[in-house]
Short mmCIF file of C-alpha atoms in Angstrom, two decimals:
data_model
loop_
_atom_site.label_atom_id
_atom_site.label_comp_id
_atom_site.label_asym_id
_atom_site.label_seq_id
_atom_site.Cartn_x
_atom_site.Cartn_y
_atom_site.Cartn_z
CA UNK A 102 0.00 0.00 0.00
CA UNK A 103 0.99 3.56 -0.42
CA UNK A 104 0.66 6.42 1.48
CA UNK A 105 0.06 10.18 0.55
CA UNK A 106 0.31 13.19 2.39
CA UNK A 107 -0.12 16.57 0.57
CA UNK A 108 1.38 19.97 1.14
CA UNK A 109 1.96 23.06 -0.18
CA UNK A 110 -1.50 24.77 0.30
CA UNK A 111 -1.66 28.09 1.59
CA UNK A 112 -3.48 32.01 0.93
CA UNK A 113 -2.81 33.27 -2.81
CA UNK A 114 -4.30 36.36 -4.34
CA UNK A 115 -6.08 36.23 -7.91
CA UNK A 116 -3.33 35.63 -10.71
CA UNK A 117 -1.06 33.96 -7.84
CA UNK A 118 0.81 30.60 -8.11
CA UNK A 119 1.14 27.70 -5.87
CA UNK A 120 3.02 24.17 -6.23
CA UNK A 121 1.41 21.66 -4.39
CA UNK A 122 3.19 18.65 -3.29
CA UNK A 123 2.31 14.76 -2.72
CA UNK A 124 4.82 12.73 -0.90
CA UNK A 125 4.42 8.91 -0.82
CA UNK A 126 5.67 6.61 0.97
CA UNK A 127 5.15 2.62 1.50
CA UNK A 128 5.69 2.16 -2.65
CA UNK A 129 6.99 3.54 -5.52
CA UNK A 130 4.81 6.13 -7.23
CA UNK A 131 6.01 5.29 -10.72
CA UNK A 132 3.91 2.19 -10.26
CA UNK A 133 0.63 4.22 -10.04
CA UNK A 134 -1.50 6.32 -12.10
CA UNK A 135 -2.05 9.44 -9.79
CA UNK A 136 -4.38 11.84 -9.65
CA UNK A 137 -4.92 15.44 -8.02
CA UNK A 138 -8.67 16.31 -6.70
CA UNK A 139 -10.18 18.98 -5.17
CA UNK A 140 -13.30 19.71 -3.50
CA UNK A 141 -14.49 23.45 -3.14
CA UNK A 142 -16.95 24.12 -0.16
CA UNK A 143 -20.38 23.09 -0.66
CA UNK A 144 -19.40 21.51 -4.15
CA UNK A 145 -18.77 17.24 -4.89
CA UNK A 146 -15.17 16.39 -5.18
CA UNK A 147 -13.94 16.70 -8.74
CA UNK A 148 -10.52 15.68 -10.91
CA UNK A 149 -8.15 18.31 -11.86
CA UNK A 150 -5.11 16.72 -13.14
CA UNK A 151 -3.56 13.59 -13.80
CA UNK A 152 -0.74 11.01 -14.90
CA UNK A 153 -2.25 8.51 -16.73
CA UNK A 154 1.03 5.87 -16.34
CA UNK A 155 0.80 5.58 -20.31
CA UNK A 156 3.36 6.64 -22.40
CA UNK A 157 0.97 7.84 -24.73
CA UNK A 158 -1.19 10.10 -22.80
CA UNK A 159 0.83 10.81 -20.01
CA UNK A 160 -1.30 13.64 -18.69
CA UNK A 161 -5.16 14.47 -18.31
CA UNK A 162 -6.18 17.97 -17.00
CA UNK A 163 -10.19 19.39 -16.48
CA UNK A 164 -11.13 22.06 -19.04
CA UNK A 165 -11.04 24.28 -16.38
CA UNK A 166 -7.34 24.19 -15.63
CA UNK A 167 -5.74 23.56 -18.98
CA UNK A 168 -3.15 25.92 -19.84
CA UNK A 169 -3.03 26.89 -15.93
CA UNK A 170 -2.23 23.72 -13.88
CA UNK A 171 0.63 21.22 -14.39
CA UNK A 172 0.88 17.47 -12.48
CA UNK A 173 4.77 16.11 -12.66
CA UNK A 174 6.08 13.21 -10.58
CA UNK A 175 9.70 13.16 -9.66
CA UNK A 176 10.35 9.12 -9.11
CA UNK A 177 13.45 9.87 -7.28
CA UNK A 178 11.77 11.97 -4.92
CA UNK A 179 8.95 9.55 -5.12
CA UNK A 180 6.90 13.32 -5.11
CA UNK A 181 4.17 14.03 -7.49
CA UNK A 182 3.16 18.03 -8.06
CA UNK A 183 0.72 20.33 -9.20
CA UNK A 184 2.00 23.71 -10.39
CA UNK A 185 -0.86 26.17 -10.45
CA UNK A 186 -0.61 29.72 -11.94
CA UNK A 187 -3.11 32.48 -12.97
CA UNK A 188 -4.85 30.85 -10.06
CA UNK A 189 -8.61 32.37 -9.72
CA UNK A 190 -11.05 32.17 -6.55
CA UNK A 191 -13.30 29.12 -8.48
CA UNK A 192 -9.63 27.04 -7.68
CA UNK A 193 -10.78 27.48 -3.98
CA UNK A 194 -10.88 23.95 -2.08
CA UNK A 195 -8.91 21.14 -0.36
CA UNK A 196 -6.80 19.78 -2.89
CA UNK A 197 -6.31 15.64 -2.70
CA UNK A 198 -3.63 13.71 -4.82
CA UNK A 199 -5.08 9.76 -4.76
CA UNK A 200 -2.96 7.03 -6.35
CA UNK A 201 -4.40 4.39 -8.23
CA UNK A 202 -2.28 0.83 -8.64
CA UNK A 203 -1.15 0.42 -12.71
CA UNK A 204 -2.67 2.44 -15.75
CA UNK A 205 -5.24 4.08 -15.71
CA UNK A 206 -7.19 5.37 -19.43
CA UNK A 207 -6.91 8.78 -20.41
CA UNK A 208 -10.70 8.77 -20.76
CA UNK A 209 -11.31 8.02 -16.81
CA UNK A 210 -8.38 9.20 -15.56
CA UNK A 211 -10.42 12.12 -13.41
CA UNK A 212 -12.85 9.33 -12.25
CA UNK A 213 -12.36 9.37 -8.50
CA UNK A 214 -13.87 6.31 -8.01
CA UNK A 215 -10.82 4.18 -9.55
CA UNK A 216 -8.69 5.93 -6.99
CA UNK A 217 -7.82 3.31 -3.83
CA UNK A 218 -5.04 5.77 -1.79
CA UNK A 219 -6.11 9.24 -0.86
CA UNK A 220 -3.80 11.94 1.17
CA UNK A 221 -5.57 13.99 3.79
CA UNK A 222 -5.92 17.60 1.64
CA UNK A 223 -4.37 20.96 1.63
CA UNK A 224 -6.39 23.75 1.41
CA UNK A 225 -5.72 26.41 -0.82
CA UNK A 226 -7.67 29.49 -0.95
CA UNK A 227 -7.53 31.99 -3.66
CA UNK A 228 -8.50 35.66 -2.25
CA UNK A 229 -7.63 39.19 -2.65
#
């Protein structure tokens, strides 16, 4: 089993940037699809970003963060991240990263329900 703790959240003003940061230990990331969640107040969980394990579509990110939000894994580190600029106050919300054992589909990659590890959340909220 692997285990995930996030950090990295924090205050950010409109048009701010943020890296969060997943650290896991008990197993090698690079042997997991991962994902990064988040879950504003009041609103369902939903995907943001993630690494599919495939060499073909490495990467998956919600329409609503393309262009603005990067996932990378560092296997040395055994770290995954999530590099968020031009952040806005809709990216308000505990952020998650969730592992998933093996590939994972570029098609259901954001599907939270394939995801069997989960971190605890960082909260990051996005205020003037």
């Amino acid at each position: 089993q692997v285990q995930l703790v996030e950090s990295g959240g924090g205050l950010v003003q409109p048009g701010g940037s943020l890296t969060l940061s997943c650290a896991a230990s008990g197993s090698r990331l690079d042997r997991y699809a991962i994902g990064w969640f988040r879950q504003a107040p009041g609103k369902e969980r939903e995907g943001v970003a993630c690494l599919t394990g495939s060499i073909d579509f490495p990467t998956v990110y919600a329409d609503s963060v393309k262009g603005r939000f990067t996932i990378s894994r560092d296997n040395a580190k055994n770290m995954v991240y999530l590099q968020m600029n031009s952040l806005k106050a809709e990216d308000t919300g505990v952020y998650y990263c969730a592992a998933n054992p093996g590939l994972l589909l570029f098609s259901v990659c954001l599907s939270e329900s394939l995801y069997d590890f989960w971190g605890q959340g960082t909260p990051v909220t996005v205020s003037s």
